[in-house]
Amino acid sequence: MSNLKSTAQLRLTQVKDFLTFNKTATTIPFDPDSTIFPTRKELPEIPGAPREAAWVWGEDDHVGRLNLLTPTRVKAASVEIQTGELVSLNLPLNFPDPPAFNREPFKHEIKVLSQNYAYDDLYKLNTQSGTQWDGFRHFAHIPSATFYNNTRGDDIVGPEANLKCSVHHWSEHGIAGRGVLIDYRGYAHKKGIVYDSCDYYPISFEELYQCGKDQGIDIRPQSQGGDIRIGDLLFIRTGFVEAYRMKSAEERKNLGLRPHNLGKDDGQRFAGIAQEERMLDWLHDSYFAAVAGDAPSFEAWPTHESQHKLHLITQEVDC
């Protein structure tokens, strides 16, 4: 009976797509050019995958939702360019200094090849010490000890190490699309909301929604009547960089050296988005290609939840 029901639903979806000029992602691997994707609550169960895993782009996929940056969507994004100004999303390699979460600091050495004639630059850094992408091999689903698409620790280090889901695949794919900036810090200043971006402060979905509304953006996905399009790149400004630059060298040192231990009492503390169900639904159902923030942690840190859910569902840029 369930198979008959599934077949009937599939045929109904196909008819509906025909009449509405849509393309619904109904079978795995999903077609990135689809115009309708399942919500978080509608995700199909995938054999061998954790519950709610979005391993929907095929067993050999390495880039996740960057698949959504199709030529059609990238071309459509280019139409919205107004001024052509360039904005770098990178902070200096030694920012913050010292790094958060006890990361090793950036080191720069100039190698003299021939005095007065030729020089090389030697860099040593932990890519997590500043502006960086959290790759799929950075943080596992803790109960199953699996990374994206069933990548394991043995795939990362050891005699069987390989390049499965390595972040270099993202570079080879390329990242270009329509960016959506939610300036929560600017909104907070305007509305008299006082908080310390260098301390735990969870920003709820409702706050982001009101912030977007104030900016003239409905941050709900288009499928729900909002302005967010499939494949958009999300940027949230919490104000960490602004606050950090206003601090003295001694204050910056004290921030970086705060003790780091997993749990609610972690000394490393930052403002960020709240780990709430509504936020999880929004991040999933909007089908962002990637998300980014201006603090060492995209989500409010330390997490007050039993699992680091936002670390698991987002491809993120911090700082």
mmCIF file of N, CA and C in Angstrom, residues 37-137:
data_model
loop_
_atom_site.group_PDB
_atom_site.id
_atom_site.type_symbol
_atom_site.label_atom_id
_atom_site.label_comp_id
_atom_site.label_asym_id
_atom_site.label_seq_id
_atom_site.Cartn_x
_atom_site.Cartn_y
_atom_site.Cartn_z
ATOM 1 N N PHE A 37 12.285 22.003 -3.437
ATOM 2 C CA PHE A 37 13.002 21.005 -2.656
ATOM 3 C C PHE A 37 12.226 20.706 -1.375
ATOM 4 N N PRO A 38 12.427 19.527 -0.782
ATOM 5 C CA PRO A 38 11.703 19.188 0.448
ATOM 6 C C PRO A 38 12.138 20.051 1.627
ATOM 7 N N THR A 39 11.210 20.302 2.527
ATOM 8 C CA THR A 39 11.548 21.005 3.763
ATOM 9 C C THR A 39 12.318 20.057 4.676
ATOM 10 N N ARG A 40 12.814 20.593 5.765
ATOM 11 C CA ARG A 40 13.543 19.768 6.730
ATOM 12 C C ARG A 40 12.668 18.623 7.229
ATOM 13 N N LYS A 41 11.397 18.905 7.456
ATOM 14 C CA LYS A 41 10.477 17.892 7.973
ATOM 15 C C LYS A 41 10.101 16.859 6.908
ATOM 16 N N GLU A 42 10.343 17.186 5.636
ATOM 17 C CA GLU A 42 9.993 16.287 4.545
ATOM 18 C C GLU A 42 11.178 15.484 4.019
ATOM 19 N N LEU A 43 12.350 15.673 4.630
ATOM 20 C CA LEU A 43 13.542 14.985 4.133
ATOM 21 C C LEU A 43 13.340 13.473 4.144
ATOM 22 N N PRO A 44 13.733 12.812 3.066
ATOM 23 C CA PRO A 44 13.603 11.353 3.043
ATOM 24 C C PRO A 44 14.653 10.699 3.931
ATOM 25 N N GLU A 45 14.339 9.534 4.455
ATOM 26 C CA GLU A 45 15.325 8.780 5.215
ATOM 27 C C GLU A 45 16.326 8.170 4.239
ATOM 28 N N ILE A 46 17.596 8.259 4.597
ATOM 29 C CA ILE A 46 18.651 7.737 3.747
ATOM 30 C C ILE A 46 19.319 6.578 4.473
ATOM 31 N N PRO A 47 19.300 5.382 3.907
ATOM 32 C CA PRO A 47 19.905 4.222 4.574
ATOM 33 C C PRO A 47 21.364 4.483 4.949
ATOM 34 N N GLY A 48 21.700 4.225 6.219
ATOM 35 C CA GLY A 48 23.069 4.397 6.679
ATOM 36 C C GLY A 48 23.432 5.805 7.083
ATOM 37 N N ALA A 49 22.494 6.744 6.939
ATOM 38 C CA ALA A 49 22.765 8.141 7.272
ATOM 39 C C ALA A 49 22.063 8.530 8.565
ATOM 40 N N PRO A 50 22.608 9.485 9.317
ATOM 41 C CA PRO A 50 21.919 9.961 10.525
ATOM 42 C C PRO A 50 20.562 10.563 10.175
ATOM 43 N N ARG A 51 19.675 10.597 11.137
ATOM 44 C CA ARG A 51 18.356 11.187 10.908
ATOM 45 C C ARG A 51 18.498 12.653 10.504
ATOM 46 N N GLU A 52 17.732 13.061 9.515
ATOM 47 C CA GLU A 52 17.712 14.420 8.970
ATOM 48 C C GLU A 52 18.985 14.772 8.207
ATOM 49 N N ALA A 53 19.800 13.779 7.875
ATOM 50 C CA ALA A 53 20.991 14.056 7.070
ATOM 51 C C ALA A 53 20.569 14.497 5.677
ATOM 52 N N ALA A 54 21.240 15.522 5.179
ATOM 53 C CA ALA A 54 20.927 16.046 3.847
ATOM 54 C C ALA A 54 21.943 15.528 2.826
ATOM 55 N N TRP A 55 22.177 14.225 2.857
ATOM 56 C CA TRP A 55 23.104 13.616 1.899
ATOM 57 C C TRP A 55 22.322 13.290 0.634
ATOM 58 N N VAL A 56 21.920 14.328 -0.064
ATOM 59 C CA VAL A 56 20.934 14.172 -1.142
ATOM 60 C C VAL A 56 21.493 14.426 -2.536
ATOM 61 N N TRP A 57 22.798 14.647 -2.645
ATOM 62 C CA TRP A 57 23.366 15.013 -3.946
ATOM 63 C C TRP A 57 24.130 13.862 -4.602
ATOM 64 N N GLY A 58 24.044 12.683 -4.030
ATOM 65 C CA GLY A 58 24.717 11.526 -4.604
ATOM 66 C C GLY A 58 25.847 11.028 -3.727
ATOM 67 N N GLU A 59 26.128 9.732 -3.805
ATOM 68 C CA GLU A 59 27.141 9.111 -2.946
ATOM 69 C C GLU A 59 28.540 9.671 -3.174
ATOM 70 N N ASP A 60 28.819 10.155 -4.358
ATOM 71 C CA ASP A 60 30.163 10.645 -4.680
ATOM 72 C C ASP A 60 30.260 12.170 -4.614
ATOM 73 N N ASP A 61 29.268 12.802 -4.009
ATOM 74 C CA ASP A 61 29.274 14.266 -3.947
ATOM 75 C C ASP A 61 30.232 14.766 -2.874
ATOM 76 N N HIS A 62 30.899 15.899 -3.147
ATOM 77 C CA HIS A 62 31.856 16.491 -2.209
ATOM 78 C C HIS A 62 31.517 17.937 -1.843
ATOM 79 N N VAL A 63 30.505 18.531 -2.470
ATOM 80 C CA VAL A 63 30.306 19.974 -2.299
ATOM 81 C C VAL A 63 28.968 20.365 -1.682
ATOM 82 N N GLY A 64 28.091 19.405 -1.408
ATOM 83 C CA GLY A 64 26.837 19.732 -0.731
ATOM 84 C C GLY A 64 25.999 20.747 -1.476
ATOM 85 N N ARG A 65 25.545 21.763 -0.759
ATOM 86 C CA ARG A 65 24.628 22.728 -1.368
ATOM 87 C C ARG A 65 25.306 23.715 -2.312
ATOM 88 N N LEU A 66 26.607 23.641 -2.447
ATOM 89 C CA LEU A 66 27.240 24.429 -3.504
ATOM 90 C C LEU A 66 26.764 23.934 -4.870
ATOM 91 N N ASN A 67 26.193 22.737 -4.907
ATOM 92 C CA ASN A 67 25.578 22.249 -6.143
ATOM 93 C C ASN A 67 24.487 23.190 -6.631
ATOM 94 N N LEU A 68 23.896 23.943 -5.700
ATOM 95 C CA LEU A 68 22.813 24.850 -6.065
ATOM 96 C C LEU A 68 23.294 26.054 -6.866
ATOM 97 N N LEU A 69 24.612 26.287 -6.867
ATOM 98 C CA LEU A 69 25.161 27.407 -7.642
ATOM 99 C C LEU A 69 25.328 26.971 -9.091
ATOM 100 N N THR A 70 24.204 26.774 -9.737
ATOM 101 C CA THR A 70 24.186 26.339 -11.128
ATOM 102 C C THR A 70 24.445 27.533 -12.051
ATOM 103 N N PRO A 71 24.836 27.282 -13.289
ATOM 104 C CA PRO A 71 25.025 28.393 -14.232
ATOM 105 C C PRO A 71 23.803 29.294 -14.342
ATOM 106 N N THR A 72 22.625 28.711 -14.303
ATOM 107 C CA THR A 72 21.400 29.508 -14.404
ATOM 108 C C THR A 72 21.267 30.467 -13.231
ATOM 109 N N ARG A 73 21.547 29.983 -12.017
ATOM 110 C CA ARG A 73 21.399 30.841 -10.840
ATOM 111 C C ARG A 73 22.520 31.885 -10.767
ATOM 112 N N VAL A 74 23.723 31.496 -11.131
ATOM 113 C CA VAL A 74 24.830 32.456 -11.114
ATOM 114 C C VAL A 74 24.574 33.574 -12.118
ATOM 115 N N LYS A 75 24.098 33.217 -13.294
ATOM 116 C CA LYS A 75 23.792 34.224 -14.313
ATOM 117 C C LYS A 75 22.683 35.143 -13.836
ATOM 118 N N ALA A 76 21.661 34.574 -13.194
ATOM 119 C CA ALA A 76 20.562 35.391 -12.681
ATOM 120 C C ALA A 76 21.057 36.355 -11.603
ATOM 121 N N ALA A 77 22.006 35.896 -10.772
ATOM 122 C CA ALA A 77 22.559 36.761 -9.722
ATOM 123 C C ALA A 77 23.299 37.939 -10.316
ATOM 124 N N SER A 78 23.982 37.734 -11.437
ATOM 125 C CA SER A 78 24.779 38.803 -12.042
ATOM 126 C C SER A 78 23.914 39.962 -12.515
ATOM 127 N N VAL A 79 22.667 39.690 -12.808
ATOM 128 C CA VAL A 79 21.762 40.741 -13.279
ATOM 129 C C VAL A 79 21.513 41.777 -12.184
ATOM 130 N N GLU A 80 21.682 41.372 -10.923
ATOM 131 C CA GLU A 80 21.386 42.272 -9.816
ATOM 132 C C GLU A 80 22.544 43.194 -9.444
ATOM 133 N N ILE A 81 23.679 43.049 -10.102
ATOM 134 C CA ILE A 81 24.821 43.924 -9.814
ATOM 135 C C ILE A 81 24.443 45.368 -10.159
ATOM 136 N N GLN A 82 24.632 46.267 -9.198
ATOM 137 C CA GLN A 82 24.260 47.663 -9.371
ATOM 138 C C GLN A 82 25.456 48.575 -9.597
ATOM 139 N N THR A 83 26.495 48.457 -8.757
ATOM 140 C CA THR A 83 27.618 49.401 -8.823
ATOM 141 C C THR A 83 28.920 48.757 -9.298
ATOM 142 N N GLY A 84 29.045 47.448 -9.155
ATOM 143 C CA GLY A 84 30.282 46.789 -9.573
ATOM 144 C C GLY A 84 31.416 46.916 -8.571
ATOM 145 N N GLU A 85 31.125 47.448 -7.378
ATOM 146 C CA GLU A 85 32.169 47.580 -6.357
ATOM 147 C C GLU A 85 32.602 46.205 -5.854
ATOM 148 N N LEU A 86 33.884 46.076 -5.513
ATOM 149 C CA LEU A 86 34.431 44.834 -4.983
ATOM 150 C C LEU A 86 34.569 44.943 -3.470
ATOM 151 N N VAL A 87 34.160 43.908 -2.756
ATOM 152 C CA VAL A 87 34.256 43.880 -1.299
ATOM 153 C C VAL A 87 34.927 42.573 -0.892
ATOM 154 N N SER A 88 36.063 42.668 -0.215
ATOM 155 C CA SER A 88 36.760 41.471 0.235
ATOM 156 C C SER A 88 36.089 40.900 1.477
ATOM 157 N N LEU A 89 35.918 39.603 1.507
ATOM 158 C CA LEU A 89 35.340 38.945 2.680
ATOM 159 C C LEU A 89 36.416 38.378 3.588
ATOM 160 N N ASN A 90 37.675 38.633 3.262
ATOM 161 C CA ASN A 90 38.788 38.134 4.077
ATOM 162 C C ASN A 90 39.279 39.201 5.044
ATOM 163 N N LEU A 91 39.539 38.798 6.271
ATOM 164 C CA LEU A 91 40.246 39.648 7.217
ATOM 165 C C LEU A 91 41.731 39.333 7.116
ATOM 166 N N PRO A 92 42.607 40.162 7.658
ATOM 167 C CA PRO A 92 44.039 39.844 7.638
ATOM 168 C C PRO A 92 44.310 38.469 8.230
ATOM 169 N N LEU A 93 45.362 37.808 7.771
ATOM 170 C CA LEU A 93 45.669 36.458 8.220
ATOM 171 C C LEU A 93 45.969 36.390 9.716
ATOM 172 N N ASN A 94 46.347 37.494 10.305
ATOM 173 C CA ASN A 94 46.640 37.504 11.744
ATOM 174 C C ASN A 94 45.500 38.124 12.553
ATOM 175 N N PHE A 95 44.281 38.011 12.054
ATOM 176 C CA PHE A 95 43.114 38.575 12.742
ATOM 177 C C PHE A 95 42.103 37.466 12.974
ATOM 178 N N PRO A 96 41.659 37.287 14.225
ATOM 179 C CA PRO A 96 42.066 37.970 15.463
ATOM 180 C C PRO A 96 43.406 37.457 15.983
ATOM 181 N N ASP A 97 44.013 38.257 16.818
ATOM 182 C CA ASP A 97 45.335 37.927 17.361
ATOM 183 C C ASP A 97 45.343 38.224 18.868
ATOM 184 N N PRO A 98 45.440 37.159 19.689
ATOM 185 C CA PRO A 98 45.551 35.745 19.318
ATOM 186 C C PRO A 98 44.214 35.174 18.851
ATOM 187 N N PRO A 99 44.249 34.052 18.116
ATOM 188 C CA PRO A 99 43.020 33.464 17.595
ATOM 189 C C PRO A 99 42.120 32.947 18.719
ATOM 190 N N ALA A 100 40.855 32.767 18.379
ATOM 191 C CA ALA A 100 39.907 32.188 19.330
ATOM 192 C C ALA A 100 40.070 30.673 19.401
ATOM 193 N N PHE A 101 39.500 30.089 20.429
ATOM 194 C CA PHE A 101 39.458 28.634 20.620
ATOM 195 C C PHE A 101 40.847 27.984 20.676
ATOM 196 N N ASN A 102 41.818 28.723 21.180
ATOM 197 C CA ASN A 102 43.176 28.187 21.367
ATOM 198 C C ASN A 102 43.835 27.717 20.072
ATOM 199 N N ARG A 103 43.454 28.308 18.941
ATOM 200 C CA ARG A 103 44.094 27.967 17.671
ATOM 201 C C ARG A 103 45.513 28.542 17.623
ATOM 202 N N GLU A 104 46.370 27.878 16.856
ATOM 203 C CA GLU A 104 47.737 28.369 16.697
ATOM 204 C C GLU A 104 47.730 29.687 15.922
ATOM 205 N N PRO A 105 48.557 30.663 16.327
ATOM 206 C CA PRO A 105 48.588 31.962 15.647
ATOM 207 C C PRO A 105 49.301 31.891 14.302
ATOM 208 N N PHE A 106 48.942 32.796 13.426
ATOM 209 C CA PHE A 106 49.553 32.905 12.108
ATOM 210 C C PHE A 106 51.005 33.379 12.233
ATOM 211 N N LYS A 107 51.878 32.792 11.429
ATOM 212 C CA LYS A 107 53.283 33.198 11.421
ATOM 213 C C LYS A 107 53.727 33.477 9.991
ATOM 214 N N HIS A 108 54.418 34.594 9.826
ATOM 215 C CA HIS A 108 54.884 35.028 8.506
ATOM 216 C C HIS A 108 56.394 35.253 8.546
ATOM 217 N N GLU A 109 57.079 34.629 7.631
ATOM 218 C CA GLU A 109 58.528 34.779 7.558
ATOM 219 C C GLU A 109 58.927 35.120 6.120
ATOM 220 N N ILE A 110 59.852 36.045 5.972
ATOM 221 C CA ILE A 110 60.368 36.387 4.642
ATOM 222 C C ILE A 110 61.688 35.661 4.424
ATOM 223 N N LYS A 111 61.740 34.890 3.390
ATOM 224 C CA LYS A 111 62.947 34.132 3.052
ATOM 225 C C LYS A 111 63.738 34.895 1.995
ATOM 226 N N VAL A 112 65.001 35.167 2.294
ATOM 227 C CA VAL A 112 65.861 35.898 1.359
ATOM 228 C C VAL A 112 66.463 34.911 0.365
ATOM 229 N N LEU A 113 66.110 35.082 -0.881
ATOM 230 C CA LEU A 113 66.713 34.262 -1.934
ATOM 231 C C LEU A 113 68.008 34.884 -2.436
ATOM 232 N N SER A 114 67.944 36.203 -2.593
ATOM 233 C CA SER A 114 69.132 36.962 -2.996
ATOM 234 C C SER A 114 68.938 38.378 -2.499
ATOM 235 N N GLN A 115 69.758 38.779 -1.538
ATOM 236 C CA GLN A 115 69.595 40.084 -0.911
ATOM 237 C C GLN A 115 69.470 41.201 -1.941
ATOM 238 N N ASN A 116 68.406 41.996 -1.775
ATOM 239 C CA ASN A 116 68.093 43.126 -2.639
ATOM 240 C C ASN A 116 67.493 42.740 -3.988
ATOM 241 N N TYR A 117 67.395 41.428 -4.269
ATOM 242 C CA TYR A 117 66.916 41.030 -5.595
ATOM 243 C C TYR A 117 65.711 40.083 -5.575
ATOM 244 N N ALA A 118 65.647 39.180 -4.625
ATOM 245 C CA ALA A 118 64.554 38.189 -4.665
ATOM 246 C C ALA A 118 64.205 37.690 -3.262
ATOM 247 N N TYR A 119 62.887 37.569 -2.997
ATOM 248 C CA TYR A 119 62.405 37.144 -1.686
ATOM 249 C C TYR A 119 61.175 36.227 -1.846
ATOM 250 N N ASP A 120 61.014 35.324 -0.925
ATOM 251 C CA ASP A 120 59.824 34.490 -0.836
ATOM 252 C C ASP A 120 59.103 34.778 0.473
ATOM 253 N N ASP A 121 57.801 34.479 0.514
ATOM 254 C CA ASP A 121 57.018 34.573 1.745
ATOM 255 C C ASP A 121 56.707 33.169 2.238
ATOM 256 N N LEU A 122 56.984 32.905 3.511
ATOM 257 C CA LEU A 122 56.673 31.628 4.128
ATOM 258 C C LEU A 122 55.554 31.837 5.144
ATOM 259 N N TYR A 123 54.460 31.085 4.990
ATOM 260 C CA TYR A 123 53.317 31.205 5.877
ATOM 261 C C TYR A 123 53.120 29.908 6.655
ATOM 262 N N LYS A 124 52.795 30.052 7.935
ATOM 263 C CA LYS A 124 52.388 28.917 8.746
ATOM 264 C C LYS A 124 51.122 29.325 9.487
ATOM 265 N N LEU A 125 50.038 28.578 9.241
ATOM 266 C CA LEU A 125 48.795 28.954 9.904
ATOM 267 C C LEU A 125 47.870 27.764 10.059
ATOM 268 N N ASN A 126 47.065 27.840 11.084
ATOM 269 C CA ASN A 126 45.917 26.969 11.248
ATOM 270 C C ASN A 126 44.773 27.676 10.532
ATOM 271 N N THR A 127 44.192 27.028 9.533
ATOM 272 C CA THR A 127 43.175 27.715 8.743
ATOM 273 C C THR A 127 41.951 28.108 9.574
ATOM 274 N N GLN A 128 41.819 27.540 10.770
ATOM 275 C CA GLN A 128 40.714 27.899 11.654
ATOM 276 C C GLN A 128 41.025 29.139 12.498
ATOM 277 N N SER A 129 42.188 29.716 12.326
ATOM 278 C CA SER A 129 42.585 30.831 13.188
ATOM 279 C C SER A 129 41.984 32.163 12.761
ATOM 280 N N GLY A 130 41.408 32.228 11.577
ATOM 281 C CA GLY A 130 40.838 33.491 11.109
ATOM 282 C C GLY A 130 39.767 33.232 10.070
ATOM 283 N N THR A 131 39.718 34.054 9.032
ATOM 284 C CA THR A 131 38.726 33.877 7.979
ATOM 285 C C THR A 131 38.907 32.532 7.310
ATOM 286 N N GLN A 132 37.850 31.728 7.289
ATOM 287 C CA GLN A 132 37.971 30.377 6.744
ATOM 288 C C GLN A 132 36.606 29.762 6.501
ATOM 289 N N TRP A 133 36.609 28.717 5.685
ATOM 290 C CA TRP A 133 35.410 27.913 5.509
ATOM 291 C C TRP A 133 35.477 26.733 6.472
ATOM 292 N N ASP A 134 34.366 26.431 7.127
ATOM 293 C CA ASP A 134 34.254 25.172 7.861
ATOM 294 C C ASP A 134 33.933 24.085 6.847
ATOM 295 N N GLY A 135 34.905 23.254 6.534
ATOM 296 C CA GLY A 135 34.693 22.207 5.551
ATOM 297 C C GLY A 135 33.918 21.034 6.111
ATOM 298 N N PHE A 136 33.578 20.102 5.242
ATOM 299 C CA PHE A 136 32.792 18.938 5.644
ATOM 300 C C PHE A 136 33.573 17.975 6.532
ATOM 301 N N ARG A 137 34.888 18.125 6.597
ATOM 302 C CA ARG A 137 35.692 17.218 7.420
ATOM 303 C C ARG A 137 36.116 17.887 8.726
#
